[in-house]
Coordinates of C-alpha atoms in Angstrom, one line a residue:
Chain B
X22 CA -30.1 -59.1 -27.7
X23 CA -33.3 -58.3 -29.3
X24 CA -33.7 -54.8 -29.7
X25 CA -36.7 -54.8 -27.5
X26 CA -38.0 -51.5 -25.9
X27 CA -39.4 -50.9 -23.1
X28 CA -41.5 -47.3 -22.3
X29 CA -42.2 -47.0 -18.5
X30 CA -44.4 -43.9 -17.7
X31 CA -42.2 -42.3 -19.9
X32 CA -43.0 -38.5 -19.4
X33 CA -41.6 -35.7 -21.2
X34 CA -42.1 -31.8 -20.1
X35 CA -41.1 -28.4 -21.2
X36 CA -41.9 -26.1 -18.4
X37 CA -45.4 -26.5 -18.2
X38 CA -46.2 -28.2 -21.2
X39 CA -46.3 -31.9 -20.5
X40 CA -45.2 -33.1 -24.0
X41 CA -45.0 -37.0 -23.4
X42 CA -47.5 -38.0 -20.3
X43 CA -47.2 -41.3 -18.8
X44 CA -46.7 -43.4 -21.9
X45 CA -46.1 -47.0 -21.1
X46 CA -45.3 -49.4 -24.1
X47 CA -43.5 -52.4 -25.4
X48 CA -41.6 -52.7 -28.5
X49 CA -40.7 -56.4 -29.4
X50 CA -37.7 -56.6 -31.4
X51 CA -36.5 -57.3 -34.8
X52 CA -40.0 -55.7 -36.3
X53 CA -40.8 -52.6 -38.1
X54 CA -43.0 -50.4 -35.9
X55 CA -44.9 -47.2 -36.8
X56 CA -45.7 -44.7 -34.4
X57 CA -48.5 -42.1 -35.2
X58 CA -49.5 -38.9 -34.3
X59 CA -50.5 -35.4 -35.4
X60 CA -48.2 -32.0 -35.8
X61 CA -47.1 -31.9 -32.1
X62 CA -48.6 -34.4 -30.4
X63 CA -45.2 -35.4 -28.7
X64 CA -43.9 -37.8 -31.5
X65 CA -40.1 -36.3 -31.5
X66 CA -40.2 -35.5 -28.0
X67 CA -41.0 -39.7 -27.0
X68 CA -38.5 -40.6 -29.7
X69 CA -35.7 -38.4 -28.2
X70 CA -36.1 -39.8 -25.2
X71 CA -36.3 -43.0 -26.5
X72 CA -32.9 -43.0 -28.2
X73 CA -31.5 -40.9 -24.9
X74 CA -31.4 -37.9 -27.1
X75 CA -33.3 -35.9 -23.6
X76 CA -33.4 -37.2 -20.3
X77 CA -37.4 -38.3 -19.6
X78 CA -38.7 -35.9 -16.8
X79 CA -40.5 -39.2 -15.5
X80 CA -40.5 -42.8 -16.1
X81 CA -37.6 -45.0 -18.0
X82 CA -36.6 -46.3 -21.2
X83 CA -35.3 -49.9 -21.3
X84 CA -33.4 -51.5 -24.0
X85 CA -33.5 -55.1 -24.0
X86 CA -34.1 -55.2 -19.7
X87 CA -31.4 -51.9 -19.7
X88 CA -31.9 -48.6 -19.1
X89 CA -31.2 -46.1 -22.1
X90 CA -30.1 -43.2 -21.0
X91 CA -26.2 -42.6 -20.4
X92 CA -25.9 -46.0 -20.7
X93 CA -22.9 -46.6 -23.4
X94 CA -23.6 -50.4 -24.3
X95 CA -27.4 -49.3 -24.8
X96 CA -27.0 -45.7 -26.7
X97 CA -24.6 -47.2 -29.1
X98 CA -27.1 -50.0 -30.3
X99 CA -29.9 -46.7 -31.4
X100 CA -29.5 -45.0 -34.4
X101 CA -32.2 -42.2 -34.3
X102 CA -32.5 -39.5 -37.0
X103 CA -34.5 -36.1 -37.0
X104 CA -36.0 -34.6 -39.3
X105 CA -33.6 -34.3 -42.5
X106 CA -30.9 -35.5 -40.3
X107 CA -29.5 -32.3 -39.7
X108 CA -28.7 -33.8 -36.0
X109 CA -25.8 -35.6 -37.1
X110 CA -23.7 -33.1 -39.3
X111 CA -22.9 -29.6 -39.3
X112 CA -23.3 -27.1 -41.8
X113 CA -19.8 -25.4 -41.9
X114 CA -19.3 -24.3 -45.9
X115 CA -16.3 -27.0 -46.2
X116 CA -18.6 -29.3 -45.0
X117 CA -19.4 -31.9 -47.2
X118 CA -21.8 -35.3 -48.0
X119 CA -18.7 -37.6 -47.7
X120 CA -17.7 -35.7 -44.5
X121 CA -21.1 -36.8 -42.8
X122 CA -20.4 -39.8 -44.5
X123 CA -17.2 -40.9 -43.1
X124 CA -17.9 -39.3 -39.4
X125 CA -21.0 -42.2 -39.4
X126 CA -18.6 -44.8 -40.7
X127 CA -16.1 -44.3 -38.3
X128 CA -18.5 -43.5 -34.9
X129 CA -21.6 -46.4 -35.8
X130 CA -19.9 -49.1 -34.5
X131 CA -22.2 -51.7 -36.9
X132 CA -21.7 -48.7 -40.1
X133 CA -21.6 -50.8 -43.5
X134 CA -20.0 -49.4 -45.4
X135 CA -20.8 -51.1 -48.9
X136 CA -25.0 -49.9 -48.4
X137 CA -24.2 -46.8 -47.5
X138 CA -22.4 -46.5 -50.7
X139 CA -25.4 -47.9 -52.7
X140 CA -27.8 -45.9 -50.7
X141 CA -25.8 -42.9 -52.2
X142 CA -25.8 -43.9 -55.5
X143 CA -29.8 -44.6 -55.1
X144 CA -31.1 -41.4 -54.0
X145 CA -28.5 -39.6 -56.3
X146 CA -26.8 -37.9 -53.8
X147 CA -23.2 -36.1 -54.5
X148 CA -20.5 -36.9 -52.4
X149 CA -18.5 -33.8 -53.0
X150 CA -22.4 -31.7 -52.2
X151 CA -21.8 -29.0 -49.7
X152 CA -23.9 -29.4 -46.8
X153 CA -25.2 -26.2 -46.4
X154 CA -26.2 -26.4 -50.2
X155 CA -28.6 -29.7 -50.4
X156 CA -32.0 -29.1 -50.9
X157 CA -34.4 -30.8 -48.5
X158 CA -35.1 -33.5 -50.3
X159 CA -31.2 -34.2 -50.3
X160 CA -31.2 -33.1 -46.8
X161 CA -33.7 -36.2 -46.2
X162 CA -32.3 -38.4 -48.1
X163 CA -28.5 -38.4 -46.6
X164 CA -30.6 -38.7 -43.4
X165 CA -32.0 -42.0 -44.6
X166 CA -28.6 -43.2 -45.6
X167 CA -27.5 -42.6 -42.1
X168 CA -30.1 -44.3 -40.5
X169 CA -30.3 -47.0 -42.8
X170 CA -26.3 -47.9 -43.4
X171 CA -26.0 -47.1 -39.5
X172 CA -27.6 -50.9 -39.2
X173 CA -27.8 -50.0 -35.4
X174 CA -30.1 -52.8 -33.8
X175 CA -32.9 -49.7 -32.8
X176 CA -32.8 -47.5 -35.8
X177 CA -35.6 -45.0 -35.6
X178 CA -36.5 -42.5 -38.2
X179 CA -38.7 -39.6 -37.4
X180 CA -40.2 -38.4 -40.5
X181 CA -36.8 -38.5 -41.8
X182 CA -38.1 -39.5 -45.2
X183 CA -40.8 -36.5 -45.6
X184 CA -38.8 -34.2 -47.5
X185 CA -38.4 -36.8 -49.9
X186 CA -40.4 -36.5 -53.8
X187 CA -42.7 -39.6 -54.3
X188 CA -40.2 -41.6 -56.5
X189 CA -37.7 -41.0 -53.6
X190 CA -39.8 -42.2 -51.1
X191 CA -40.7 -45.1 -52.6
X192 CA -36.9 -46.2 -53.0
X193 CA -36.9 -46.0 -49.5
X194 CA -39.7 -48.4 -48.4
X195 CA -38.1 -50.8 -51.1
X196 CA -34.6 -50.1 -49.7
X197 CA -36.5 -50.6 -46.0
X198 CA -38.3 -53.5 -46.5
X199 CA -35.2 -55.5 -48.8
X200 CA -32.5 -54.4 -45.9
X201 CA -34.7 -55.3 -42.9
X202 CA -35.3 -58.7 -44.4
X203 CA -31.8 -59.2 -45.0
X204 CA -30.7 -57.5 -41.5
X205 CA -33.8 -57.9 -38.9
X206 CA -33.5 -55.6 -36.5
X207 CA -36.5 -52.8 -34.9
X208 CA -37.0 -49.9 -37.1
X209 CA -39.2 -47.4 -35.5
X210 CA -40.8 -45.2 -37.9
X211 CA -42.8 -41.3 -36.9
X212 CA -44.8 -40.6 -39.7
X213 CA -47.8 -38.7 -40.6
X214 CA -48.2 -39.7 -44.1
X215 CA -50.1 -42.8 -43.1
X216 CA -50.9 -44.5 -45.9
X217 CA -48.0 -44.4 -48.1
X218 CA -45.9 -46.3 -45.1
X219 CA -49.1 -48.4 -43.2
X220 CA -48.1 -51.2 -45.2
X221 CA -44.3 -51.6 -43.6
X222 CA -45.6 -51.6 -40.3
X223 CA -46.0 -54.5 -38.4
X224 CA -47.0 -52.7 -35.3
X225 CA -48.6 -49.3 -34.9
X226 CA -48.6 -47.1 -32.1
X227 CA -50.7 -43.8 -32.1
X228 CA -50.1 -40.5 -29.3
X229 CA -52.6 -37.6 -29.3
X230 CA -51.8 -35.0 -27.1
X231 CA -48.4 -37.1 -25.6
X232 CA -51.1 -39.6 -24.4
X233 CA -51.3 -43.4 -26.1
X234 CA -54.3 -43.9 -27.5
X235 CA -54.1 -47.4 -28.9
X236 CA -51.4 -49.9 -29.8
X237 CA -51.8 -52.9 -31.8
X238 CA -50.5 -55.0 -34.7
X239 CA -51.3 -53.0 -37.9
X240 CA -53.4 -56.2 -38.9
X241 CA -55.7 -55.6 -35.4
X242 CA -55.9 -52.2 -35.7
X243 CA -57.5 -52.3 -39.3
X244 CA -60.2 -55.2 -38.1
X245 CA -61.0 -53.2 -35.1
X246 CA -62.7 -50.2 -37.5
X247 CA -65.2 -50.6 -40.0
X248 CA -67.3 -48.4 -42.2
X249 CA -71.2 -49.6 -42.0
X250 CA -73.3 -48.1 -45.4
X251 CA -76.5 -48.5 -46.2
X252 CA -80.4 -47.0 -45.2
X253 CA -79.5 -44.7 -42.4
X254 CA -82.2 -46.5 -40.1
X255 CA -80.6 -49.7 -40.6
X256 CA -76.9 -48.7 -40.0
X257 CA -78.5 -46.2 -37.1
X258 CA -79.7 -49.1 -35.6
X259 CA -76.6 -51.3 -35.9
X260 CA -74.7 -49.1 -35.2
X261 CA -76.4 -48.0 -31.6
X262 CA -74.7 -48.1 -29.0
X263 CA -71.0 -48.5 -30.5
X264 CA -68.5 -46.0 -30.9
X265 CA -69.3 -43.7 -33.4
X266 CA -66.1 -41.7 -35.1
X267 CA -67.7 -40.3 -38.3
X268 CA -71.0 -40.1 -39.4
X269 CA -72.1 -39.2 -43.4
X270 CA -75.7 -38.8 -44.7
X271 CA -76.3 -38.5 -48.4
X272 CA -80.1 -38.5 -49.0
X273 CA -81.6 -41.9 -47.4
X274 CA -78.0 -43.6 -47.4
X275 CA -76.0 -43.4 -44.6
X276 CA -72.3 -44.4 -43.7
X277 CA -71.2 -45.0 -39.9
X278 CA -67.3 -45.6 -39.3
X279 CA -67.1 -47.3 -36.0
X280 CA -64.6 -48.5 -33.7
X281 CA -64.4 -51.9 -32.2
X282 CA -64.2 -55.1 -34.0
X283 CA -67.9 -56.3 -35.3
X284 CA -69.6 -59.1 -33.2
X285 CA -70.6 -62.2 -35.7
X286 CA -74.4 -61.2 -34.5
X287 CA -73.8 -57.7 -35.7
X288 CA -72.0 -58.9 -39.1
X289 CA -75.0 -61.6 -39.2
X290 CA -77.3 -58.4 -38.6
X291 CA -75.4 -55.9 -40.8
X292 CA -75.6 -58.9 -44.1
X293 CA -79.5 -59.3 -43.3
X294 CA -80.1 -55.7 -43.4
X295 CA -78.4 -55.2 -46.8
X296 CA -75.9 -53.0 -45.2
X297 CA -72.2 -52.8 -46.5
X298 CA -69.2 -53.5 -44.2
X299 CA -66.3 -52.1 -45.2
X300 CA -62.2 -51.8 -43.2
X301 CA -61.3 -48.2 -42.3
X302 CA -57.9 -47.3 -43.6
X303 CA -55.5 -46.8 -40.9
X304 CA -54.8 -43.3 -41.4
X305 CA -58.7 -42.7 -41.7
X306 CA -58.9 -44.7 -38.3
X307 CA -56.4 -42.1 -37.1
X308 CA -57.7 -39.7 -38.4
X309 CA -61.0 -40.0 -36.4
X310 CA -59.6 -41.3 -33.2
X311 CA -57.4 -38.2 -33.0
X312 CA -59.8 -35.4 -33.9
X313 CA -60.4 -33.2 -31.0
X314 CA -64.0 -33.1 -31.6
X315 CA -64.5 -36.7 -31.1
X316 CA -60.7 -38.0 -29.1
X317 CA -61.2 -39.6 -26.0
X318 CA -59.1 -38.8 -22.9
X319 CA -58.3 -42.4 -22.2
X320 CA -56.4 -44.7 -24.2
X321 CA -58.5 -47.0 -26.2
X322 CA -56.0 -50.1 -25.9
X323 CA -53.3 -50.7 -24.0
X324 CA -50.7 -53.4 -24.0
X325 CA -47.4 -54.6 -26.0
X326 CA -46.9 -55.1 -29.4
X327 CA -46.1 -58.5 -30.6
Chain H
X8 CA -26.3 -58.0 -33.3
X9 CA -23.4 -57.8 -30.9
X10 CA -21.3 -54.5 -31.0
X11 CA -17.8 -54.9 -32.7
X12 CA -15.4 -54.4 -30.1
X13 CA -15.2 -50.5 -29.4
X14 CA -12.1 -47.8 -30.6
X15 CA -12.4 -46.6 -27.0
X16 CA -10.7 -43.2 -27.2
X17 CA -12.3 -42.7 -31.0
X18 CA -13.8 -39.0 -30.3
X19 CA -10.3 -38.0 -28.5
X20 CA -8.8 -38.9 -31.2
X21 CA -10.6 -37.1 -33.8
X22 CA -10.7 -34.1 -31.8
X23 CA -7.0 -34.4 -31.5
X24 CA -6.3 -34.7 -35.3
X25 CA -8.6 -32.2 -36.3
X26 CA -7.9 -29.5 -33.9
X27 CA -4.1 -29.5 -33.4
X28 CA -4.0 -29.8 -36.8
X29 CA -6.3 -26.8 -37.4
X30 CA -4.7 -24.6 -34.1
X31 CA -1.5 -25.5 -36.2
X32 CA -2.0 -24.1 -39.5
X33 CA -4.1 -21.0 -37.8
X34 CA -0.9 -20.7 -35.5
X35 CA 1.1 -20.2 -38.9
X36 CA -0.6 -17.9 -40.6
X37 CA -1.4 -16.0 -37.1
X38 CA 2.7 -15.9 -36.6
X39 CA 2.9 -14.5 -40.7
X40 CA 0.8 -11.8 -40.1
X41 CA 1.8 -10.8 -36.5
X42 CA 5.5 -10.8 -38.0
X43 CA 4.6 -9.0 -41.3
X44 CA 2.8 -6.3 -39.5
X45 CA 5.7 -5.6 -37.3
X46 CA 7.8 -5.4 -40.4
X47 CA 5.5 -3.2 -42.2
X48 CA 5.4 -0.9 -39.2
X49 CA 9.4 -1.0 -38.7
X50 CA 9.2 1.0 -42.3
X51 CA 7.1 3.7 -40.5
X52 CA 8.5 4.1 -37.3
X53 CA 10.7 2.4 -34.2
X54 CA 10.1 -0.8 -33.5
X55 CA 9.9 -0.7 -29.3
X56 CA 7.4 -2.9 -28.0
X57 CA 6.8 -6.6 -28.5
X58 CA 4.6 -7.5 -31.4
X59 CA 3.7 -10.8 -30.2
X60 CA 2.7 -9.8 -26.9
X61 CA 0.2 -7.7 -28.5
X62 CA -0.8 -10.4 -30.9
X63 CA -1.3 -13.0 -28.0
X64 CA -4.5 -11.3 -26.7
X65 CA -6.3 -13.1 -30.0
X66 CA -5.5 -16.7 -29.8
X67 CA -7.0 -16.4 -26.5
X68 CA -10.7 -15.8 -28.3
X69 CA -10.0 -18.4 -30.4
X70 CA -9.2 -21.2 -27.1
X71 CA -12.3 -19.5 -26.0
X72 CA -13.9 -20.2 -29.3
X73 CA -13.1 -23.7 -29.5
X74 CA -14.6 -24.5 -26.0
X75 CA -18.2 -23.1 -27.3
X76 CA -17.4 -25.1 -30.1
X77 CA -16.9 -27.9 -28.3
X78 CA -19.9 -28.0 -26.4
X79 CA -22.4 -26.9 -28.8
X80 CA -21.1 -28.7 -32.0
X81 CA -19.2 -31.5 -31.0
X82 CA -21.3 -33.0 -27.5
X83 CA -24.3 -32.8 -29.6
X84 CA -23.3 -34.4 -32.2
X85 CA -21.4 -37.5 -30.7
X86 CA -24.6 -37.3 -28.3
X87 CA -26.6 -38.5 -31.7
X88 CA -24.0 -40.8 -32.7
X89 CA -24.5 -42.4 -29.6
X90 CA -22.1 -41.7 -27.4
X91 CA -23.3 -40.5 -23.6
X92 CA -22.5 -37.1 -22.6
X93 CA -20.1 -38.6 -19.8
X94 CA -18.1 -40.2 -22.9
X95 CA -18.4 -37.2 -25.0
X96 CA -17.5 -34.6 -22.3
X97 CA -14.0 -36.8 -20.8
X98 CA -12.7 -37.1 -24.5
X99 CA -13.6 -33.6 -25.5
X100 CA -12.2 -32.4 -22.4
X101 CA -9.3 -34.7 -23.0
X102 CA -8.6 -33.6 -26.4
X103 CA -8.9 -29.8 -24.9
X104 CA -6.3 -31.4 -22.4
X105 CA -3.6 -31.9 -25.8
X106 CA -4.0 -29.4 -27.9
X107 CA -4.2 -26.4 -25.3
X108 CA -0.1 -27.4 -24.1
X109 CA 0.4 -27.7 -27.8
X110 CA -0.9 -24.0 -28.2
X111 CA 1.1 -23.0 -25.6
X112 CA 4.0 -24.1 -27.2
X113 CA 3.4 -22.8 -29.9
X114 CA 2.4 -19.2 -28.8
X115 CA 5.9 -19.5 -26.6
X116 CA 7.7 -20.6 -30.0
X117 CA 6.2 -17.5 -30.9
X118 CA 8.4 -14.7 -28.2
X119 CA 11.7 -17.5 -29.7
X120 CA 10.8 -17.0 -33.3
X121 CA 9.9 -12.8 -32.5
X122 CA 13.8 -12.7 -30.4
X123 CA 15.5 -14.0 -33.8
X124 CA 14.1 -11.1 -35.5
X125 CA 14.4 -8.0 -33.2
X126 CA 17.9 -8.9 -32.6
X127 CA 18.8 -9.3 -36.5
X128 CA 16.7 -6.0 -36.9
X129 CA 18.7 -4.4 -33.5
X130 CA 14.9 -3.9 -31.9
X131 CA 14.6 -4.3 -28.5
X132 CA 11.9 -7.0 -27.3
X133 CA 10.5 -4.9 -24.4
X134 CA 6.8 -6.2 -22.7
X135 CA 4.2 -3.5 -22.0
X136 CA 2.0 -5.5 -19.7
X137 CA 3.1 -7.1 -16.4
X138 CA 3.2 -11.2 -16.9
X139 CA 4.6 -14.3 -15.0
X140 CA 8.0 -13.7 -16.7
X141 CA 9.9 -10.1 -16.8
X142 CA 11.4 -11.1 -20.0
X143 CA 10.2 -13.0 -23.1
X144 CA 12.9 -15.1 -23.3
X145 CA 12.0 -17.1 -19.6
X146 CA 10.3 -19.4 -21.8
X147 CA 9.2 -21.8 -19.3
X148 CA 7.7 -19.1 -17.2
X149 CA 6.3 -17.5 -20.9
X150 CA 4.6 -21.2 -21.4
X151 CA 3.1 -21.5 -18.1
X152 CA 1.6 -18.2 -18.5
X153 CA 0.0 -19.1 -21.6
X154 CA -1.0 -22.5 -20.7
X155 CA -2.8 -21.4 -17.5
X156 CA -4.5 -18.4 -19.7
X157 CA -5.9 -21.1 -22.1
X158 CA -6.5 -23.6 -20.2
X159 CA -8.9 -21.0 -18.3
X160 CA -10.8 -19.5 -21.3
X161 CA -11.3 -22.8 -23.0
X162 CA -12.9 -24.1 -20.0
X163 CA -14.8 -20.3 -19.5
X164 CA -15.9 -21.0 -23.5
X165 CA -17.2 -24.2 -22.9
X166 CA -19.4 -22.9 -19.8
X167 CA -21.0 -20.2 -21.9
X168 CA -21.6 -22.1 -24.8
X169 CA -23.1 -25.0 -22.8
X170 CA -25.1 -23.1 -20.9
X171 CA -26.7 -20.8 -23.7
X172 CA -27.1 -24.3 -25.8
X173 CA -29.1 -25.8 -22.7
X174 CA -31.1 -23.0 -21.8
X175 CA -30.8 -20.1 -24.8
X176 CA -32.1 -17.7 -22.9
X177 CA -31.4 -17.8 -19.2
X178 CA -28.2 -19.6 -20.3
X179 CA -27.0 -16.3 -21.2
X180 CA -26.2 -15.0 -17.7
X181 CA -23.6 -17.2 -17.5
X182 CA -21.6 -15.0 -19.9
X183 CA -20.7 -12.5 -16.9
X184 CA -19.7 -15.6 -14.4
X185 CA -17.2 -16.7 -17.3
X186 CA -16.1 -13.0 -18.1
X187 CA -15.8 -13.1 -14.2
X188 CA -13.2 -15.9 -14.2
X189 CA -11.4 -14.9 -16.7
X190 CA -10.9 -11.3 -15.4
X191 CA -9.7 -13.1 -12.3
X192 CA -7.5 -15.4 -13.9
X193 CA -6.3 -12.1 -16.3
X194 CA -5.5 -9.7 -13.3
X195 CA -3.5 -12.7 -11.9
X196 CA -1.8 -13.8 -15.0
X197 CA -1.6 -10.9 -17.2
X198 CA -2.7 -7.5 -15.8
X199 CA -3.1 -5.3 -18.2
X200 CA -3.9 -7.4 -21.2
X201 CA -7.6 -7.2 -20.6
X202 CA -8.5 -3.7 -18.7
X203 CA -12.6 -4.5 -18.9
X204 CA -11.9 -8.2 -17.4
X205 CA -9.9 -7.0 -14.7
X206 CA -12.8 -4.4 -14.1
X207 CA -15.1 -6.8 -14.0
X208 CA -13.6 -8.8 -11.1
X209 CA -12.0 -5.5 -9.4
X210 CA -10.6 -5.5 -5.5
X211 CA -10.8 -9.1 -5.5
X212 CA -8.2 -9.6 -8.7
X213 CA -4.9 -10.5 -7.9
X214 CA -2.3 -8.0 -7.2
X215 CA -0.2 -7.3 -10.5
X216 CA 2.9 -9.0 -9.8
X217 CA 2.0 -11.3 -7.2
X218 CA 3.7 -14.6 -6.9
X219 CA 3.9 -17.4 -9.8
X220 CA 2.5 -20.1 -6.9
X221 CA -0.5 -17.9 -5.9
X222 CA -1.4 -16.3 -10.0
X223 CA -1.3 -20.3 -10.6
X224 CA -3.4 -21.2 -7.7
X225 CA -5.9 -18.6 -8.8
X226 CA -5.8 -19.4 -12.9
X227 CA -6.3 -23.3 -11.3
X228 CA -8.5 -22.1 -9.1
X229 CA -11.1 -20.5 -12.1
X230 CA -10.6 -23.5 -14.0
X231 CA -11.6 -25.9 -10.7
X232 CA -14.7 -24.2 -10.4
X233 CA -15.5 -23.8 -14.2
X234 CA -15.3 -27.6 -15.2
X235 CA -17.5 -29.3 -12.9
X236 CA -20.0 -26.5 -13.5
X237 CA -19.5 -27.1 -17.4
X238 CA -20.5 -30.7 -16.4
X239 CA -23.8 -29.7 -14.5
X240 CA -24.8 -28.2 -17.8
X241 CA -23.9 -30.9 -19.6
X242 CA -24.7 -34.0 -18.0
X243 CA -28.3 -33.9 -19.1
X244 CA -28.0 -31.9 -21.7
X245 CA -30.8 -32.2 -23.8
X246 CA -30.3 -32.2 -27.7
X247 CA -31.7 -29.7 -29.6
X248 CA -33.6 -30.6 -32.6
X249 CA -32.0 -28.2 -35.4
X250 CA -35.6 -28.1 -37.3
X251 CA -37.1 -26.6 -34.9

């Protein structure tokens, strides 16, 4: 049991709105995947699918070779938390922290206990807090506690951590990184706050539009962009016939970021030429690949993530 | 990671605790207040009619309460602890399946408790509305009645809430098919009690004191045909996400 997922022409629709479209993807197990997107590019709608949340208007879910949805043995090895995690409590006014709190312990069959206590005590949240009364960052916070202390074999956050301040949310990735060492086990993180997080991933996935656009270890995906500087006619020329995802121009210097990993003529070209080759950030990478001025209807890579 | 072994009937359970618990402490106060109120009017005027028969029409909104409840509070949110929605829906159903007799009981406990004091205060205990039972004190009749009328609007609740949850616009046309069913189930049960219910369902209602086999065949009947379609609303349902 490896917590691997499978995505098979997983399609999601609202009436006419096809939120998820075709998505086919592996998730190996016991790593810490990011998936990427924009404001609505069908991020929450794949994930609740993925944890069986909604039932996928095409295609399948597999966990570990099993399908996902209505499948007890399957559903109760996913922990997946919305948002501020407003999904898994309710908001009467006698409802409290250590209400949500207990619920979890005594419904996640793999709940410990002991973590979720020192989760608590390290994103200062009350016990005896009213639900209803938390601000958001609280709200976020008791949702990372759930998902975290859950220590469900797929636990998959979406932006759960958002609402969090910067001190907060840095306690988390430490609290991440320390527990998934100590408990392997696939962590599926949304996120648009790329470059604060790039560094946990081990995999990246990115949808545009519900579509995938590229998958890849976070390693590959940061080789396969670079930014080329130097005299515009020199990078112009190198840069011919690539892809092209930005362009700047400041007076006779120019700066091309391009996708697809250098050739060792072109890096042999590019050192003769005096030109400077530089890695794209991820979230720059994603940036460009998912502007609709320059996205591309296909995906550019397809495959598993390993 | 293997699972620990499972607490099979875990949700049941809960249900269970929490909500004959709660139904029993409402049920207390509901009787205090009923009982106080009938002793506050006695200081005004002649005490006639059965108070509790005319309290009994509430604790029918609030089985009808708990079955929106149910499915809108509870299903979702043992759907995100992951439990299926089969899972959810047979222990939710069966905890409805416990605490509705113990209701029952306690609403006939209720006509027991009320015949104690009318007959220390000399008041007769006279019905208004026709029922399963001519008198209050036929208790097993009395808790048939009331276990048929629950069992009915808690399974009515459910649909409604269910279906407004799923779909939270065209969901709400499911309100007049549950009002439907329960004015059936009223006009065979209790005629009288609710006027616009039996309205609603008019010629075809059951004939006020028609037989305890056919009113129970019909209350059955309503609840036969509200489950499963509580179930095709539910077995897919998909989750709402509360931040949107």
């Amino acid at each position: 049991m490896t917590g691997r997922l499978e995505l098979q022409d997983l399609t999601v629709r609202y009436g006419d709105t096809v939120a998820v479209d075709r998505v086919t993807a592996t998730l190996e197990g016991g790593r810490i995947h990011g998936l990427l997107g924009r404001n609505g590019s069908g991020k929450t709608s794949l994930l609740s699918a993925v944890a069986a949340f909604r039932r996928p208007d095409g295609g399948q879910v597999l966990l570990d070779g099993e399908p996902v949805f209505e499948n007890p043995a399957a559903v109760r090895r996913m922990c997946l938390i919305r948002g501020a995690g407003d999904t898994v409590v309710h908001d009467w006014p006698g409802d409290r922290v250590r209400h949500a709190l207990d619920l979890a312990a005594r419904l996640r069959p793999h709940w410990d206990r002991d973590h979720a206590d020192r989760l608590v005590e390290r994103f200062a949240l009350r016990r005896t807090a009213r639900l209803s009364e938390l601000s958001r960052g609280q709200r976020s916070a008791l949702g990372v506690v759930l998902g975290l202390a859950s220590r469900a074999p797929v636990t998959i956050l979406d932006e759960s951590y958002i609402g969090l301040d910067a001190p907060s949310r840095y306690a988390f990735y430490d609290e991440l990184l320390a527990d998934h060492s100590a408990h392997p086990r696939t962590i599926l993180l949304a996120t648009h706050l790329i470059e604060e997080v790039a560094a946990l991933f081990e995999t990246v996935t990115i949808i545009d539009r519900g579509r995938l656009l590229l998958q890849g270890s976070a390693d590959d995906l940061r080789a396969r962009g670079a930014a080329v500087t130097g005299p515009a006619e020199a990078v112009a020329d190198l840069t011919d016939g690539m892809r092209v995802l930005a362009s700047k121009q400041l007076g006779p210097t120019r700066s091309d970021t391009v996708f697809g990993e250098l050739t060792t003529e072109q890096i042999t070209r590019a050192r003769r030429a005096g030109l400077q080759l530089d890695p794209v950030p991820l979230q720059d990478l994603f940036v460009h690949l998912t502007d609709p001025a320059t996205a591309t209807e296909q995906p550019v890579s397809e495959g598993s993530l390993r | 990671m293997s699972a620990p072994a499972p607490d099979t009937w875990i949700l049941a359970r809960l249900r269970l605790r929490d909500d004959a618990l709660g139904s029993g402490l409402l049920w207390v106060g509901f009787a205090v207040f009923v009982f106080a109120l009938t002793i506050g009017v006695a200081q005004f005027r002649t005490i006639e009619v059965s108070g509790w028969e005319v309290g009994s029409q509430l604790p029918r909104w609030f089985v009808a309460g708990m079955g929106v409840y149910l499915a809108t509070v509870y299903l979702p949110l043992y759907i995100a602890h992951g439990y299926t929605r089969r899972e959810s829906a047979r222990q939710l159903a069966l905890s409805g399946a416990a605490t509705i007799p113990l209701l029952a009981g306690l609403m006939t406990l209720g006509y027991a408790i009320e015949r104690a004091i009318y007959t220390a205060a000399g008041w007769p205990q006279q019905l208004q509305q026709a029922h399963l039972f001519d008198q209050p004190t036929q208790y097993p009749l009395v808790y048939l009645e009331f276990l048929l009328l629950f069992t009915v609007w808690g399974v009515a609740g459910a649909f409604v809430g269910a279906a407004i949850y799923r779909h939270p616009g065209n969901g709400l046309f499911a309100i007049p098919i549950g009002l439907a069913m329960l004015g059936l189930a009223e006009t065979a049960l209790s005629p009288g009690a609710f006027e616009f219910l039996a309205g609603l369902v008019g010629p075809i209602g059951a004939p006020a004191g028609g037989s305890v086999v056919v009113s129970t065949a019909i209350a059955l009947g309503c609840a036969s045909v509200a489950l499963p379609a509580t179930w095709l609303v539910i077995r897919d349902l998909p989750m709402r996400n509360q931040e949107q």
